[in-house]
JSON list of C-alpha atoms in Angstrom, two decimals:
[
{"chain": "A", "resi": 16, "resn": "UNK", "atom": "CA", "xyz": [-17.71, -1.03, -5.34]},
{"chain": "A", "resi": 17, "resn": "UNK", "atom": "CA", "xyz": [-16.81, -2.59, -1.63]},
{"chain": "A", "resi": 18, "resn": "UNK", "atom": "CA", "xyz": [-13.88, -0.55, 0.41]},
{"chain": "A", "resi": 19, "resn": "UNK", "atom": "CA", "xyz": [-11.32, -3.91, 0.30]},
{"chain": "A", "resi": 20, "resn": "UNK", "atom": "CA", "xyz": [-11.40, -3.28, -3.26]},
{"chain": "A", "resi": 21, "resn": "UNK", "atom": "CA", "xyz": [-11.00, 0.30, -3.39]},
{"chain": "A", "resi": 22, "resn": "UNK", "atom": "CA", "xyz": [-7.97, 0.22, -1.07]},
{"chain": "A", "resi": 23, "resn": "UNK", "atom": "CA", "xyz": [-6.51, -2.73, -4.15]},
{"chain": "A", "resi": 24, "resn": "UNK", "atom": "CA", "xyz": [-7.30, 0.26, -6.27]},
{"chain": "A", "resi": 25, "resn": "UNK", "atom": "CA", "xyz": [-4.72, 2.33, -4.37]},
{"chain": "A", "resi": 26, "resn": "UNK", "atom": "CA", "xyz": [-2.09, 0.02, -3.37]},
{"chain": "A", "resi": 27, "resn": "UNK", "atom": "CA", "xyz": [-2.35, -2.74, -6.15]},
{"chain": "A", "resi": 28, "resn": "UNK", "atom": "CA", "xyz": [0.64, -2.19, -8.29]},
{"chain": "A", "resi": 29, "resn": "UNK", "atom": "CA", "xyz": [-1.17, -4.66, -11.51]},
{"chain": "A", "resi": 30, "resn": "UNK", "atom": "CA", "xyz": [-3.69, -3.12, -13.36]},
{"chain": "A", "resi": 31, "resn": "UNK", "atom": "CA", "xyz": [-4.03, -6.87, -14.70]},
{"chain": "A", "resi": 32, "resn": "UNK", "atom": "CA", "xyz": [-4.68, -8.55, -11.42]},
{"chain": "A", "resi": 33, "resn": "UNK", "atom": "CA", "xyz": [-7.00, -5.95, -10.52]},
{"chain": "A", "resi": 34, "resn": "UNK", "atom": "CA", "xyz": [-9.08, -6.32, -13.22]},
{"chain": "A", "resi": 35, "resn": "UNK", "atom": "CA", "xyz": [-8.93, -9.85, -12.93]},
{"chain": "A", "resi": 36, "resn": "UNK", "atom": "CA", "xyz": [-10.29, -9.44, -8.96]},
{"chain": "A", "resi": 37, "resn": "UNK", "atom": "CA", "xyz": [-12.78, -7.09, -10.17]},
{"chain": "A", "resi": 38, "resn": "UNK", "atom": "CA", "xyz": [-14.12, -9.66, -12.74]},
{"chain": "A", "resi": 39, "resn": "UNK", "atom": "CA", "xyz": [-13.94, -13.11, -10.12]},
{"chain": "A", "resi": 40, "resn": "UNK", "atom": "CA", "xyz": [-15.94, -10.66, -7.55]},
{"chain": "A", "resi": 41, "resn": "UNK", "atom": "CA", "xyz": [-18.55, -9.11, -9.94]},
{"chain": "A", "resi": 42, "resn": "UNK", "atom": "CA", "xyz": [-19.06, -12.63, -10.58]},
{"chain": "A", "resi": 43, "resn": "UNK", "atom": "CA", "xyz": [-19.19, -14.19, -7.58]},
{"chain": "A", "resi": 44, "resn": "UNK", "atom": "CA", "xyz": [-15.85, -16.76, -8.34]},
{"chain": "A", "resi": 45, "resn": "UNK", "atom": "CA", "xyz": [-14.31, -14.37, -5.47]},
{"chain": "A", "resi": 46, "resn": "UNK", "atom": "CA", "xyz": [-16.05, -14.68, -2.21]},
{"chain": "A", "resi": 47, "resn": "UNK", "atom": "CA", "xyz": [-15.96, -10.91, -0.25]},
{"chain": "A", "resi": 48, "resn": "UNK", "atom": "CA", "xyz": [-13.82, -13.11, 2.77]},
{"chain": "A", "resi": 49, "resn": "UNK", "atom": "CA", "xyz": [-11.23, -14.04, -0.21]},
{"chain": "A", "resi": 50, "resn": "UNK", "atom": "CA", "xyz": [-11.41, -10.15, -1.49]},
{"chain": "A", "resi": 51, "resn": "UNK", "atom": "CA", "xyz": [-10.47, -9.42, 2.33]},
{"chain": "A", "resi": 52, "resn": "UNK", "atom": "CA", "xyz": [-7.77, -11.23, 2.54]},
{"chain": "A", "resi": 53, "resn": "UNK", "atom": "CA", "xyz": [-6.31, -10.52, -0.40]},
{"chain": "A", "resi": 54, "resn": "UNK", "atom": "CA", "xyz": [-6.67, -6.72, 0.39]},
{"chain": "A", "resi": 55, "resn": "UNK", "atom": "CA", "xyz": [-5.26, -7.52, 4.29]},
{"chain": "A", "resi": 56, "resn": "UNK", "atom": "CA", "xyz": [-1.94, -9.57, 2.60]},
{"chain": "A", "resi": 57, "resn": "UNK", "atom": "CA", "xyz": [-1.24, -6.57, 0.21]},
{"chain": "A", "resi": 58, "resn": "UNK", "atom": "CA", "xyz": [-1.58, -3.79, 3.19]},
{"chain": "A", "resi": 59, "resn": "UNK", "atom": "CA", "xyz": [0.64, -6.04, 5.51]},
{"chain": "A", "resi": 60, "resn": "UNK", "atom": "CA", "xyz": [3.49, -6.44, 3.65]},
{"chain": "A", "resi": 61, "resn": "UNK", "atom": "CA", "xyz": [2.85, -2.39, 2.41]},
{"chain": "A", "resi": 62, "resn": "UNK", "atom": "CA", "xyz": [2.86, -1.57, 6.67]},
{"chain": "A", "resi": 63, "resn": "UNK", "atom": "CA", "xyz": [5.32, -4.11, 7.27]},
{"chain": "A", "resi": 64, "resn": "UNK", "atom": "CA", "xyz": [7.62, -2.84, 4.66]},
{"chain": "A", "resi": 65, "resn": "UNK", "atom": "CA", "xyz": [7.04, 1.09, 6.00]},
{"chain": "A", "resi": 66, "resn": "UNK", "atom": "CA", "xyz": [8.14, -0.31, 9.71]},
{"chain": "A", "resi": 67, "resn": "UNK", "atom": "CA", "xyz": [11.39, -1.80, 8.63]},
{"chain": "A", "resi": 68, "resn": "UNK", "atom": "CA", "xyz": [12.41, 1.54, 6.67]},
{"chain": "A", "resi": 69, "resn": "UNK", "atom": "CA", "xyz": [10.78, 3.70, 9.42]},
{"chain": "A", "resi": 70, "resn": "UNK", "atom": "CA", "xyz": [13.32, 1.58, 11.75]},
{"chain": "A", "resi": 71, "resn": "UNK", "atom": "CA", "xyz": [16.47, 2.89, 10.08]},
{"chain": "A", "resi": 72, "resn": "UNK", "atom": "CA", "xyz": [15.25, 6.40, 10.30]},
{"chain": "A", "resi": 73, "resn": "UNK", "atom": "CA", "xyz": [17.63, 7.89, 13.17]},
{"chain": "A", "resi": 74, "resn": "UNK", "atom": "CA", "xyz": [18.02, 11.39, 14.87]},
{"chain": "A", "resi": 75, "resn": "UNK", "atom": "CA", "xyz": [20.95, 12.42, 12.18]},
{"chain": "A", "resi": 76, "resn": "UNK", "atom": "CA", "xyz": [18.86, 11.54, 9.80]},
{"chain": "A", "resi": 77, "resn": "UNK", "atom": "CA", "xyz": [15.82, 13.28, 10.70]},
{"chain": "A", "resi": 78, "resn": "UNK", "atom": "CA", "xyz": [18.06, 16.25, 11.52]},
{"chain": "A", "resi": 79, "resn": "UNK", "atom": "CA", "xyz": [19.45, 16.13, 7.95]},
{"chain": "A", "resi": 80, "resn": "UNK", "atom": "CA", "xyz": [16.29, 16.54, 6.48]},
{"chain": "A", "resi": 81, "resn": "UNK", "atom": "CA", "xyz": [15.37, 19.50, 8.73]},
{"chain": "A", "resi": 82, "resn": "UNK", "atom": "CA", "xyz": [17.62, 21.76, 9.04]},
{"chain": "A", "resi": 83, "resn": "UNK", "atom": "CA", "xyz": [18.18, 25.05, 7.53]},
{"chain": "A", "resi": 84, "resn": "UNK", "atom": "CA", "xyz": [19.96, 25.13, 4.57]},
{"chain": "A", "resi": 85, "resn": "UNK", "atom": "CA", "xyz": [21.37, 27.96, 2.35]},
{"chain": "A", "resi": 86, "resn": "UNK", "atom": "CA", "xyz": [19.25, 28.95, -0.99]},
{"chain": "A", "resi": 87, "resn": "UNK", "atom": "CA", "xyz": [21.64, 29.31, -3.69]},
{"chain": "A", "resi": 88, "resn": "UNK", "atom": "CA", "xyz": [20.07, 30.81, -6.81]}
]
């Protein structure tokens, strides 16, 4: 199928919606600019979202995660 609707594949939480995209397309109900946006709304708020957290990421943090620490076994 078209690459809008493989990235809904990926990102698209509900199988159900999916499906139901998959059917209006195959049909023709969905026109390929309404399959666009729906795939460009989903990946905005998924970029959007990965900002705001990537925001809050600070040195200490990043320092927590890389340091070297002890293997106890």
């Amino acid at each position: 199928m078209w690459i809008p609707y493989n990235f809904l594949r990926f990102f698209l939480d509900d199988d159900e919606q999916l499906e139901d995209i998959k059917k209006q397309y195959s049909s023709g109900k969905l026109l390929t600019s309404e399959l666009k946006k729906i795939t460009i709304d989903l990946l905005s708020n998924i970029v959007a979202e990965l900002q705001t957290r990537r925001k809050e990421v600070s040195d200490e943090t990043v320092t927590q995660f890389t340091k070297v620490h002890e293997l106890c076994f």
